[in-house]
Amino acid sequence: MRGLPDYDIPDEITTDAHALLHAVREGRAEDVAELVAPLTAAERRACLPVLKSWRKGVRNDRADGHDRIRTALRTAGAACSTGVTAAVQWLAAAELRWSARDPSPILQALGDRDPDWLGQVAHRMAERRAVARDEYPLIAGLVRAAGCEPPTTDGFVLGWELSGIGSVGSPVRKALGDDPFLTVMVPRLFEVPEAGSNLQYTAWSDDPGWAAALAGLAEEGRLDRETLLDGCLSRLSRETRLGLVRGFLILLTALAPTEDEYAARTLTWVRMVPDAHPLAAARAQEVVAGLDAAGRLESEHLVEVSRAALTRPEKKIVRAQLTMLDKAVKRGGPGVQELLLAATDVFGHEEHSLQERGLALLVRHRKHASDAVLAGIAAGLDQLGPDLRARATEAFGDVLAGQSSLLPSDEGDGLPPVPSPEPLEAAPLTTAELVEEIAALPWGDAEPVRQERVLSALVTHAHADLPGLRAALEPVVGRWTETWTRDGNLYLAWYWQPSLLVSVMGALPEEEVEPIRRRELDRQCPHSAVGSVPLLRVAEIAARLHTDPLPFLLATPTWSTGTIDPSVLVERLAAYERAGTEPGRADLDLALLRLDREVPPGAVAAAAQLTSAAGRRLAARLAAGPLPDPAVFREKERLGLRTPRPGVLVRTEAVAGHEDFSEPFRSLLDAYDPLRSRCQCQGGGDCTAQSLALLPQHREIVAARMLVTVAGTAGGDYIGEAASVLPALAESHGPAGPATHLLLAYGLGSRRADERLFTVDALLVLAARGQLDADRLGRDIAELTSLRRLALHRVATALREIVRTRAHATVWAVLSAALPSLLSQEAPHGLPAVLTLAAESAEGCGARGSIPEIDELAARPGSSQTVKQARRIKSALERTS
């Protein structure tokens, strides 16, 4: 017990109460029940203030021995609480709960309480979701002691499921059968959103698991079979998480429904097909197919299922439904026309092979096609490519002639409007607006412009009236400063906002600011500079707060991209000179980095009138023109143990004139080499819009540093949100060179769908601005695919989103550059999808010409999708108006 605080016991405490408190401060929870039993109500009330004061002492202390004290505190506090509310609040306290494992000391200490009181405590605790889940053993013990009905709240149900049933030597079936809450809890498994996770595990050491156990208990009559069946279907209809869907499907299989049970729930199965999880929809489709084969499915239900299944993205489900439709039409009977009409829905599917199968089905049964079916086919022709439209017209004759043009429309590429940067309001936020903004600001994730406005307003108001600013911020910031400054300023290395607010509130002494700054500069390198700039800038502002507060910031952007109008910066420096204020070095350096490339002639003349050292530096920069772009080089990683699948990264040379800048700006502009770095930072950079706002006119410098991280979202184990910065990259300025296009290539192959969508947005913006080098991007995609750093099917999925915007020419330009290399290597997984997309794009934009590799593939025998789509591309390129 060495190192524990010396908890004082008041002298006025009685002997018996003293014995209890002494046991608590020694962490003897097992003795609390015996020691609290003889205490009177008055003695228990007298102990509570002491226990509350000790509770504060152990709140944030996890030293050895404190776990035992927490357990004893929790036990004694509950035993000394006479009211239900007080007992619940004490038992639910997070700082006491996390160290608790065994509920028996508490149950023993509360053993003398009235059963009704115990039941109320149990049910009140169960109303708190997290408490009920984590404290299930304690609540269950209270329920058993009270002899009351168990609570059925979501948290208690989750706690029951996760309580270790069947995991400690007792088979699941026996453990469930012996559980007193079985019949109450099982129906709730189908109603609580997160419940049912145990169902997917089919065996623990030869134990068949939960699903088999529940099915067996239903067979015994212990559980209602109808409840289990209906509950499974209910969850499968709305559940989206794979593990839970799989679990309820396993339970359904264990229940082995009869044909009559399936038929009695036909409508439920039918309604599951449109929106359920793919696994659930596939099972529903199988059930419906079985009922149809058994003659127990109404034609209207088959039509409903078909229309739903044929519009789903899963190709397996669509193929199965077309097969089901084919069989049903062959059987004949009522509803054939409705079934054929439903088959035309597949024309809207994005997969060409499925459109082809659907058309083949209709051609095969054209003798059954009524006028309504023919009209439906005609209405859907505009969703097909020219090759399938021609086949449809040939098969159905003059009925469809003239319904849809076989040639692509001449509507141009469907690119979005070019985004324009927005001018920012010059006036700073008022104090009231500043306080409101800080209260709502998401630390580290806010837009750069939003952060800059807050930073600017903090500096301006701190200079004008620091005591008044502190008073205004106290209600919002006061309660946070203790957390931010604990553990040696832990958060200062992550976000700049807490750092500055701590300084503004006076919680960061002047003598602590410089060590923070030196520590950051000591680990400076070209790779970490992007993340260091915000912190070093804030450290400078914080230091000036104690000596010579800045009246306003020079580097506050004037445009939404982070750019500064040169004329505005000249005016700001002129105001500094009039006030006799020395600029902050970091603030001035950042302002110079953010200067717009286009400099009005008047700005050059006005800057020449400045007399300070900072003014002369600005005048020289404006006269010399924008900061030059560095030389940029693509380099392939070497094959090695750490890079079994090497990728392509970008090295940049130093920017001419970077020696004039202070650190970390000098490192930011210095030579950057992610392959031969001598430091330990792994060569990465922050993938944030804030990083781009540091160099809004030189995106390649920042893009090169982002490549390591974004590449990890495509080819490595990292699954993050790095590509979310790409739209901001596309709206930035400066050349869009190798680094920018490699970021797009890696982003198109990201594992997460939303990451690919961010990349699609960025690609469209660059194309709309005329800055997309489609040939370069296509070659990058092909090279990274050959290096096994990109999954081609993900790239196809992403580019499909661009086709949906009708930007066919853009997609064709990218793919036509990628195809020669893709076809000259071993066929990668996803090649048929890329060829299909290329064919659709070529048809959509009216592309002409030839690709030798496509011609060679198209000449091969066979009917594989690769050969079919190559022929389709060749036909599109050879088509004449």
Tab-separated table of N, CA, C and O in Angstrom, residues 645-747:
chain	number	residue	atom	x	y	z
A	645	ARG	N	5.139	-4.876	-51.549
A	645	ARG	CA	4.415	-4.374	-52.724
A	645	ARG	C	4.788	-2.913	-52.900
A	645	ARG	O	4.080	-2.017	-52.436
A	646	PRO	N	5.928	-2.642	-53.531
A	646	PRO	CA	6.390	-1.256	-53.635
A	646	PRO	C	5.421	-0.390	-54.412
A	646	PRO	O	4.745	-0.852	-55.340
A	647	GLY	N	5.354	0.861	-54.022
A	647	GLY	CA	4.505	1.821	-54.714
A	647	GLY	C	5.343	2.901	-55.359
A	647	GLY	O	6.557	2.766	-55.519
A	648	VAL	N	4.687	3.971	-55.758
A	648	VAL	CA	5.365	5.096	-56.381
A	648	VAL	C	5.112	6.327	-55.516
A	648	VAL	O	3.965	6.617	-55.156
A	649	LEU	N	6.182	7.025	-55.154
A	649	LEU	CA	6.096	8.233	-54.351
A	649	LEU	C	6.751	9.381	-55.115
A	649	LEU	O	7.192	9.211	-56.252
A	650	VAL	N	6.798	10.553	-54.494
A	650	VAL	CA	7.322	11.739	-55.176
A	650	VAL	C	8.370	12.410	-54.302
A	650	VAL	O	8.168	12.606	-53.097
A	651	ARG	N	9.503	12.754	-54.929
A	651	ARG	CA	10.571	13.495	-54.279
A	651	ARG	C	10.581	14.910	-54.829
A	651	ARG	O	10.376	15.112	-56.029
A	652	THR	N	10.781	15.894	-53.959
A	652	THR	CA	10.836	17.286	-54.409
A	652	THR	C	12.184	17.895	-54.035
A	652	THR	O	12.739	17.590	-52.974
A	653	GLU	N	12.695	18.752	-54.898
A	653	GLU	CA	13.903	19.503	-54.594
A	653	GLU	C	13.539	20.703	-53.715
A	653	GLU	O	12.373	21.048	-53.560
A	654	ALA	N	14.544	21.345	-53.167
A	654	ALA	CA	14.314	22.517	-52.320
A	654	ALA	C	13.809	23.684	-53.167
A	654	ALA	O	14.160	23.822	-54.346
A	655	VAL	N	12.957	24.505	-52.578
A	655	VAL	CA	12.441	25.698	-53.245
A	655	VAL	C	13.508	26.787	-53.202
A	655	VAL	O	14.078	27.066	-52.134
A	656	ALA	N	13.786	27.383	-54.340
A	656	ALA	CA	14.789	28.445	-54.384
A	656	ALA	C	14.377	29.595	-53.464
A	656	ALA	O	13.233	30.053	-53.491
A	657	GLY	N	15.298	30.054	-52.624
A	657	GLY	CA	15.018	31.153	-51.714
A	657	GLY	C	14.460	30.721	-50.382
A	657	GLY	O	14.072	31.569	-49.565
A	658	HIS	N	14.415	29.400	-50.111
A	658	HIS	CA	13.807	28.950	-48.857
A	658	HIS	C	14.678	29.268	-47.649
A	658	HIS	O	14.216	29.211	-46.506
A	659	GLU	N	15.945	29.621	-47.865
A	659	GLU	CA	16.836	29.919	-46.748
A	659	GLU	C	16.388	31.153	-45.964
A	659	GLU	O	16.775	31.315	-44.798
A	660	ASP	N	15.600	32.023	-46.563
A	660	ASP	CA	15.145	33.236	-45.876
A	660	ASP	C	14.095	32.953	-44.809
A	660	ASP	O	13.773	33.837	-44.013
A	661	PHE	N	13.551	31.751	-44.789
A	661	PHE	CA	12.461	31.424	-43.870
A	661	PHE	C	13.009	30.783	-42.595
A	661	PHE	O	14.074	30.154	-42.591
A	662	SER	N	12.257	30.939	-41.520
A	662	SER	CA	12.624	30.312	-40.251
A	662	SER	C	12.060	28.897	-40.211
A	662	SER	O	11.255	28.501	-41.052
A	663	GLU	N	12.502	28.130	-39.204
A	663	GLU	CA	11.916	26.808	-39.010
A	663	GLU	C	10.542	26.943	-38.363
A	663	GLU	O	10.330	27.853	-37.567
A	664	PRO	N	9.600	26.063	-38.692
A	664	PRO	CA	9.700	24.886	-39.563
A	664	PRO	C	9.419	25.179	-41.039
A	664	PRO	O	9.348	24.240	-41.838
A	665	PHE	N	9.255	26.457	-41.388
A	665	PHE	CA	8.944	26.797	-42.783
A	665	PHE	C	10.111	26.439	-43.699
A	665	PHE	O	9.903	26.017	-44.844
A	666	ARG	N	11.343	26.586	-43.195
A	666	ARG	CA	12.495	26.239	-44.016
A	666	ARG	C	12.475	24.756	-44.357
A	666	ARG	O	12.739	24.357	-45.493
A	667	SER	N	12.125	23.904	-43.370
A	667	SER	CA	12.040	22.463	-43.636
A	667	SER	C	10.897	22.142	-44.589
A	667	SER	O	10.994	21.219	-45.404
A	668	LEU	N	9.829	22.900	-44.476
A	668	LEU	CA	8.683	22.678	-45.366
A	668	LEU	C	9.065	22.929	-46.818
A	668	LEU	O	8.549	22.261	-47.728
A	669	LEU	N	9.955	23.873	-47.048
A	669	LEU	CA	10.360	24.226	-48.408
A	669	LEU	C	11.658	23.545	-48.823
A	669	LEU	O	12.112	23.714	-49.962
A	670	ASP	N	12.245	22.770	-47.922
A	670	ASP	CA	13.502	22.104	-48.221
A	670	ASP	C	13.253	20.861	-49.076
A	670	ASP	O	12.108	20.464	-49.327
A	671	ALA	N	14.349	20.227	-49.513
A	671	ALA	CA	14.223	19.005	-50.302
A	671	ALA	C	13.487	17.945	-49.484
A	671	ALA	O	13.711	17.785	-48.283
A	672	TYR	N	12.615	17.200	-50.147
A	672	TYR	CA	11.798	16.187	-49.479
A	672	TYR	C	11.982	14.863	-50.202
A	672	TYR	O	11.764	14.766	-51.411
A	673	ASP	N	12.396	13.844	-49.467
A	673	ASP	CA	12.652	12.537	-50.066
A	673	ASP	C	12.043	11.451	-49.176
A	673	ASP	O	12.613	11.095	-48.143
A	674	PRO	N	10.882	10.932	-49.539
A	674	PRO	CA	10.234	9.927	-48.684
A	674	PRO	C	10.902	8.557	-48.741
A	674	PRO	O	10.606	7.701	-47.913
A	675	LEU	N	11.794	8.334	-49.700
A	675	LEU	CA	12.409	7.022	-49.847
A	675	LEU	C	13.733	6.886	-49.109
A	675	LEU	O	14.095	5.809	-48.656
A	676	ARG	N	14.468	7.983	-49.006
A	676	ARG	CA	15.787	7.902	-48.384
A	676	ARG	C	15.872	8.811	-47.154
A	676	ARG	O	16.892	9.425	-46.879
A	677	SER	N	14.785	8.887	-46.414
A	677	SER	CA	14.762	9.728	-45.217
A	677	SER	C	15.631	9.124	-44.129
A	677	SER	O	15.618	7.930	-43.887
A	678	ARG	N	16.400	9.976	-43.440
A	678	ARG	CA	17.238	9.517	-42.341
A	678	ARG	C	16.532	9.640	-40.998
A	678	ARG	O	17.057	9.203	-39.986
A	679	CYS	N	15.389	10.290	-40.969
A	679	CYS	CA	14.692	10.486	-39.697
A	679	CYS	C	13.730	9.324	-39.449
A	679	CYS	O	13.565	8.444	-40.290
A	680	GLN	N	13.086	9.342	-38.312
A	680	GLN	CA	12.235	8.237	-37.884
A	680	GLN	C	10.750	8.518	-38.049
A	680	GLN	O	9.926	7.830	-37.472
A	681	CYS	N	10.409	9.534	-38.823
A	681	CYS	CA	8.993	9.911	-38.909
A	681	CYS	C	8.254	9.150	-40.001
A	681	CYS	O	7.081	9.389	-40.238
A	682	GLN	N	8.948	8.240	-40.714
A	682	GLN	CA	8.366	7.405	-41.761
A	682	GLN	C	7.987	8.183	-43.003
A	682	GLN	O	7.341	7.655	-43.898
A	683	GLY	N	8.375	9.428	-43.083
A	683	GLY	CA	8.230	10.163	-44.329
A	683	GLY	C	6.840	10.618	-44.672
A	683	GLY	O	6.576	10.992	-45.806
A	684	GLY	N	5.900	10.597	-43.738
A	684	GLY	CA	4.528	10.981	-44.046
A	684	GLY	C	4.245	12.437	-43.750
A	684	GLY	O	5.101	13.188	-43.319
A	685	GLY	N	3.007	12.829	-44.007
A	685	GLY	CA	2.583	14.192	-43.734
A	685	GLY	C	1.114	14.226	-43.389
A	685	GLY	O	0.372	13.289	-43.677
A	686	ASP	N	0.673	15.298	-42.755
A	686	ASP	CA	-0.722	15.420	-42.365
A	686	ASP	C	-1.614	15.536	-43.591
A	686	ASP	O	-1.386	16.380	-44.465
A	687	CYS	N	-2.617	14.688	-43.662
A	687	CYS	CA	-3.564	14.725	-44.778
A	687	CYS	C	-4.802	15.511	-44.358
A	687	CYS	O	-5.867	14.943	-44.094
A	688	THR	N	-4.649	16.818	-44.277
A	688	THR	CA	-5.742	17.668	-43.839
A	688	THR	C	-5.829	18.899	-44.717
A	688	THR	O	-4.845	19.304	-45.352
A	689	ALA	N	-7.003	19.501	-44.724
A	689	ALA	CA	-7.171	20.758	-45.450
A	689	ALA	C	-6.324	21.854	-44.807
A	689	ALA	O	-5.889	22.789	-45.490
A	690	GLN	N	-6.059	21.738	-43.501
A	690	GLN	CA	-5.204	22.713	-42.826
A	690	GLN	C	-3.793	22.685	-43.408
A	690	GLN	O	-3.144	23.730	-43.536
A	691	SER	N	-3.315	21.503	-43.775
A	691	SER	CA	-1.990	21.398	-44.375
A	691	SER	C	-1.940	22.128	-45.708
A	691	SER	O	-0.976	22.833	-46.018
A	692	LEU	N	-2.977	21.963	-46.515
A	692	LEU	CA	-3.016	22.641	-47.810
A	692	LEU	C	-3.091	24.148	-47.646
A	692	LEU	O	-2.563	24.896	-48.478
A	693	ALA	N	-3.746	24.605	-46.583
A	693	ALA	CA	-3.891	26.045	-46.370
A	693	ALA	C	-2.568	26.705	-45.994
A	693	ALA	O	-2.466	27.925	-46.018
A	694	LEU	N	-1.548	25.900	-45.650
A	694	LEU	CA	-0.233	26.480	-45.367
A	694	LEU	C	0.455	26.932	-46.650
A	694	LEU	O	1.195	27.911	-46.663
A	695	LEU	N	0.225	26.181	-47.726
A	695	LEU	CA	0.841	26.489	-49.021
A	695	LEU	C	-0.236	26.442	-50.102
A	695	LEU	O	-0.215	25.577	-50.975
A	696	PRO	N	-1.205	27.332	-50.047
A	696	PRO	CA	-2.345	27.235	-50.970
A	696	PRO	C	-1.976	27.455	-52.429
A	696	PRO	O	-2.770	27.125	-53.313
A	697	GLN	N	-0.790	27.999	-52.713
A	697	GLN	CA	-0.366	28.241	-54.089
A	697	GLN	C	0.664	27.209	-54.567
A	697	GLN	O	1.154	27.303	-55.683
A	698	HIS	N	0.965	26.206	-53.730
A	698	HIS	CA	1.987	25.216	-54.081
A	698	HIS	C	1.522	23.831	-53.639
A	698	HIS	O	2.112	23.214	-52.756
A	699	ARG	N	0.464	23.354	-54.253
A	699	ARG	CA	-0.140	22.106	-53.774
A	699	ARG	C	0.786	20.897	-53.939
A	699	ARG	O	0.688	19.933	-53.186
A	700	GLU	N	1.695	20.895	-54.927
A	700	GLU	CA	2.561	19.737	-55.128
A	700	GLU	C	3.481	19.496	-53.931
A	700	GLU	O	3.808	18.359	-53.612
A	701	ILE	N	3.899	20.571	-53.244
A	701	ILE	CA	4.775	20.409	-52.083
A	701	ILE	C	4.052	19.635	-50.985
A	701	ILE	O	4.603	18.714	-50.374
A	702	VAL	N	2.802	20.006	-50.734
A	702	VAL	CA	2.022	19.321	-49.700
A	702	VAL	C	1.562	17.953	-50.190
A	702	VAL	O	1.573	16.970	-49.436
A	703	ALA	N	1.170	17.853	-51.457
A	703	ALA	CA	0.693	16.580	-52.010
A	703	ALA	C	1.767	15.511	-51.918
A	703	ALA	O	1.477	14.342	-51.617
A	704	ALA	N	3.023	15.873	-52.165
A	704	ALA	CA	4.107	14.897	-52.079
A	704	ALA	C	4.209	14.316	-50.675
A	704	ALA	O	4.497	13.127	-50.502
A	705	ARG	N	3.966	15.142	-49.663
A	705	ARG	CA	4.056	14.681	-48.278
A	705	ARG	C	2.843	13.852	-47.868
A	705	ARG	O	2.904	13.103	-46.895
A	706	MET	N	1.752	14.009	-48.577
A	706	MET	CA	0.551	13.238	-48.256
A	706	MET	C	0.557	11.833	-48.866
A	706	MET	O	-0.210	10.969	-48.457
A	707	LEU	N	1.424	11.609	-49.834
A	707	LEU	CA	1.353	10.378	-50.605
A	707	LEU	C	1.530	9.121	-49.759
A	707	LEU	O	0.833	8.123	-49.976
A	708	VAL	N	2.457	9.156	-48.798
A	708	VAL	CA	2.721	7.966	-47.993
A	708	VAL	C	1.448	7.504	-47.288
A	708	VAL	O	1.120	6.314	-47.258
A	709	THR	N	0.714	8.454	-46.724
A	709	THR	CA	-0.498	8.109	-45.975
A	709	THR	C	-1.625	7.676	-46.901
A	709	THR	O	-2.292	6.661	-46.653
A	710	VAL	N	-1.867	8.430	-47.967
A	710	VAL	CA	-2.964	8.084	-48.877
A	710	VAL	C	-2.688	6.751	-49.559
A	710	VAL	O	-3.602	5.949	-49.784
A	711	ALA	N	-1.412	6.479	-49.887
A	711	ALA	CA	-1.071	5.197	-50.499
A	711	ALA	C	-1.429	4.042	-49.584
A	711	ALA	O	-1.821	2.961	-50.044
A	712	GLY	N	-1.344	4.266	-48.270
A	712	GLY	CA	-1.693	3.214	-47.324
A	712	GLY	C	-3.161	2.852	-47.332
A	712	GLY	O	-3.543	1.747	-46.956
A	713	THR	N	-4.024	3.770	-47.753
A	713	THR	CA	-5.462	3.457	-47.798
A	713	THR	C	-5.802	2.568	-48.979
A	713	THR	O	-6.876	1.996	-49.023
A	714	ALA	N	-4.882	2.460	-49.947
A	714	ALA	CA	-5.160	1.652	-51.132
A	714	ALA	C	-4.472	0.295	-51.081
A	714	ALA	O	-5.083	-0.728	-51.374
A	715	GLY	N	-3.205	0.281	-50.689
A	715	GLY	CA	-2.468	-0.963	-50.791
A	715	GLY	C	-2.024	-1.573	-49.490
A	715	GLY	O	-1.514	-2.678	-49.473
A	716	GLY	N	-2.197	-0.881	-48.372
A	716	GLY	CA	-1.712	-1.397	-47.101
A	716	GLY	C	-2.836	-1.811	-46.178
A	716	GLY	O	-3.989	-1.984	-46.589
A	717	ASP	N	-2.465	-1.979	-44.923
A	717	ASP	CA	-3.447	-2.390	-43.914
A	717	ASP	C	-4.182	-1.205	-43.310
A	717	ASP	O	-5.151	-1.372	-42.582
A	718	TYR	N	-3.705	0.010	-43.598
A	718	TYR	CA	-4.303	1.201	-43.000
A	718	TYR	C	-5.655	1.493	-43.650
A	718	TYR	O	-5.778	1.525	-44.871
A	719	ILE	N	-6.660	1.654	-42.823
A	719	ILE	CA	-7.981	2.030	-43.318
A	719	ILE	C	-8.373	3.309	-42.608
A	719	ILE	O	-8.833	3.302	-41.473
A	720	GLY	N	-8.153	4.432	-43.246
A	720	GLY	CA	-8.421	5.710	-42.608
A	720	GLY	C	-9.214	6.638	-43.487
A	720	GLY	O	-9.934	6.206	-44.373
A	721	GLU	N	-9.080	7.922	-43.234
A	721	GLU	CA	-9.854	8.916	-43.963
A	721	GLU	C	-8.925	9.922	-44.636
A	721	GLU	O	-9.206	11.102	-44.702
A	722	ALA	N	-7.798	9.438	-45.139
A	722	ALA	CA	-6.809	10.341	-45.719
A	722	ALA	C	-7.312	11.021	-46.983
A	722	ALA	O	-7.012	12.181	-47.250
A	723	ALA	N	-8.079	10.289	-47.812
A	723	ALA	CA	-8.503	10.840	-49.100
A	723	ALA	C	-9.552	11.932	-48.974
A	723	ALA	O	-9.870	12.590	-49.965
A	724	SER	N	-10.085	12.160	-47.786
A	724	SER	CA	-11.087	13.214	-47.619
A	724	SER	C	-10.524	14.596	-47.914
A	724	SER	O	-11.280	15.547	-48.141
A	725	VAL	N	-9.192	14.726	-47.939
A	725	VAL	CA	-8.566	16.018	-48.206
A	725	VAL	C	-8.479	16.308	-49.700
A	725	VAL	O	-8.210	17.444	-50.109
A	726	LEU	N	-8.711	15.316	-50.544
A	726	LEU	CA	-8.465	15.493	-51.981
A	726	LEU	C	-9.341	16.559	-52.642
A	726	LEU	O	-8.859	17.275	-53.532
A	727	PRO	N	-10.620	16.720	-52.290
A	727	PRO	CA	-11.369	17.836	-52.890
A	727	PRO	C	-10.734	19.193	-52.604
A	727	PRO	O	-10.699	20.065	-53.479
A	728	ALA	N	-10.235	19.398	-51.379
A	728	ALA	CA	-9.547	20.646	-51.074
A	728	ALA	C	-8.269	20.774	-51.886
A	728	ALA	O	-7.898	21.868	-52.328
A	729	LEU	N	-7.580	19.656	-52.107
A	729	LEU	CA	-6.382	19.676	-52.950
A	729	LEU	C	-6.730	20.126	-54.364
A	729	LEU	O	-6.005	20.924	-54.977
A	730	ALA	N	-7.846	19.635	-54.896
A	730	ALA	CA	-8.247	20.001	-56.253
A	730	ALA	C	-8.587	21.479	-56.359
A	730	ALA	O	-8.410	22.086	-57.425
A	731	GLU	N	-9.082	22.069	-55.286
A	731	GLU	CA	-9.436	23.489	-55.313
A	731	GLU	C	-8.258	24.386	-54.960
A	731	GLU	O	-8.372	25.607	-55.019
A	732	SER	N	-7.123	23.775	-54.598
A	732	SER	CA	-5.940	24.557	-54.294
A	732	SER	C	-5.311	25.059	-55.592
A	732	SER	O	-5.854	24.855	-56.687
A	733	HIS	N	-4.150	25.708	-55.470
A	733	HIS	CA	-3.528	26.340	-56.632
A	733	HIS	C	-2.104	25.835	-56.822
A	733	HIS	O	-1.545	25.162	-55.968
A	734	GLY	N	-1.543	26.184	-57.956
A	734	GLY	CA	-0.228	25.713	-58.321
A	734	GLY	C	-0.339	24.549	-59.274
A	734	GLY	O	-1.437	24.028	-59.538
A	735	PRO	N	0.774	24.101	-59.831
A	735	PRO	CA	0.734	22.995	-60.790
A	735	PRO	C	0.121	21.740	-60.176
A	735	PRO	O	0.337	21.435	-59.002
A	736	ALA	N	-0.648	21.019	-60.983
A	736	ALA	CA	-1.161	19.709	-60.586
A	736	ALA	C	-0.268	18.681	-61.270
A	736	ALA	O	-0.517	18.267	-62.399
A	737	GLY	N	0.793	18.296	-60.585
A	737	GLY	CA	1.809	17.461	-61.190
A	737	GLY	C	1.760	16.016	-60.750
A	737	GLY	O	0.700	15.488	-60.411
A	738	PRO	N	2.920	15.346	-60.720
A	738	PRO	CA	2.954	13.912	-60.400
A	738	PRO	C	2.360	13.571	-59.042
A	738	PRO	O	1.666	12.566	-58.914
A	739	ALA	N	2.642	14.387	-58.035
A	739	ALA	CA	2.136	14.067	-56.695
A	739	ALA	C	0.619	14.126	-56.655
A	739	ALA	O	-0.042	13.246	-56.095
A	740	THR	N	0.049	15.171	-57.242
A	740	THR	CA	-1.410	15.314	-57.241
A	740	THR	C	-2.068	14.150	-57.964
A	740	THR	O	-3.064	13.581	-57.487
A	741	HIS	N	-1.540	13.759	-59.110
A	741	HIS	CA	-2.167	12.678	-59.881
A	741	HIS	C	-1.961	11.315	-59.225
A	741	HIS	O	-2.846	10.451	-59.299
A	742	LEU	N	-0.824	11.112	-58.568
A	742	LEU	CA	-0.651	9.869	-57.827
A	742	LEU	C	-1.619	9.787	-56.648
A	742	LEU	O	-2.135	8.713	-56.328
A	743	LEU	N	-1.885	10.923	-56.008
A	743	LEU	CA	-2.886	10.933	-54.941
A	743	LEU	C	-4.238	10.510	-55.471
A	743	LEU	O	-4.978	9.750	-54.823
A	744	LEU	N	-4.599	10.995	-56.656
A	744	LEU	CA	-5.866	10.590	-57.261
A	744	LEU	C	-5.879	9.094	-57.546
A	744	LEU	O	-6.877	8.403	-57.289
A	745	ALA	N	-4.778	8.582	-58.087
A	745	ALA	CA	-4.720	7.159	-58.416
A	745	ALA	C	-4.874	6.298	-57.172
A	745	ALA	O	-5.673	5.347	-57.145
A	746	TYR	N	-4.112	6.637	-56.119
A	746	TYR	CA	-4.241	5.873	-54.873
A	746	TYR	C	-5.642	6.036	-54.283
A	746	TYR	O	-6.230	5.080	-53.764
A	747	GLY	N	-6.177	7.251	-54.343
A	747	GLY	CA	-7.507	7.498	-53.785
A	747	GLY	C	-8.594	6.712	-54.489
A	747	GLY	O	-9.546	6.235	-53.864
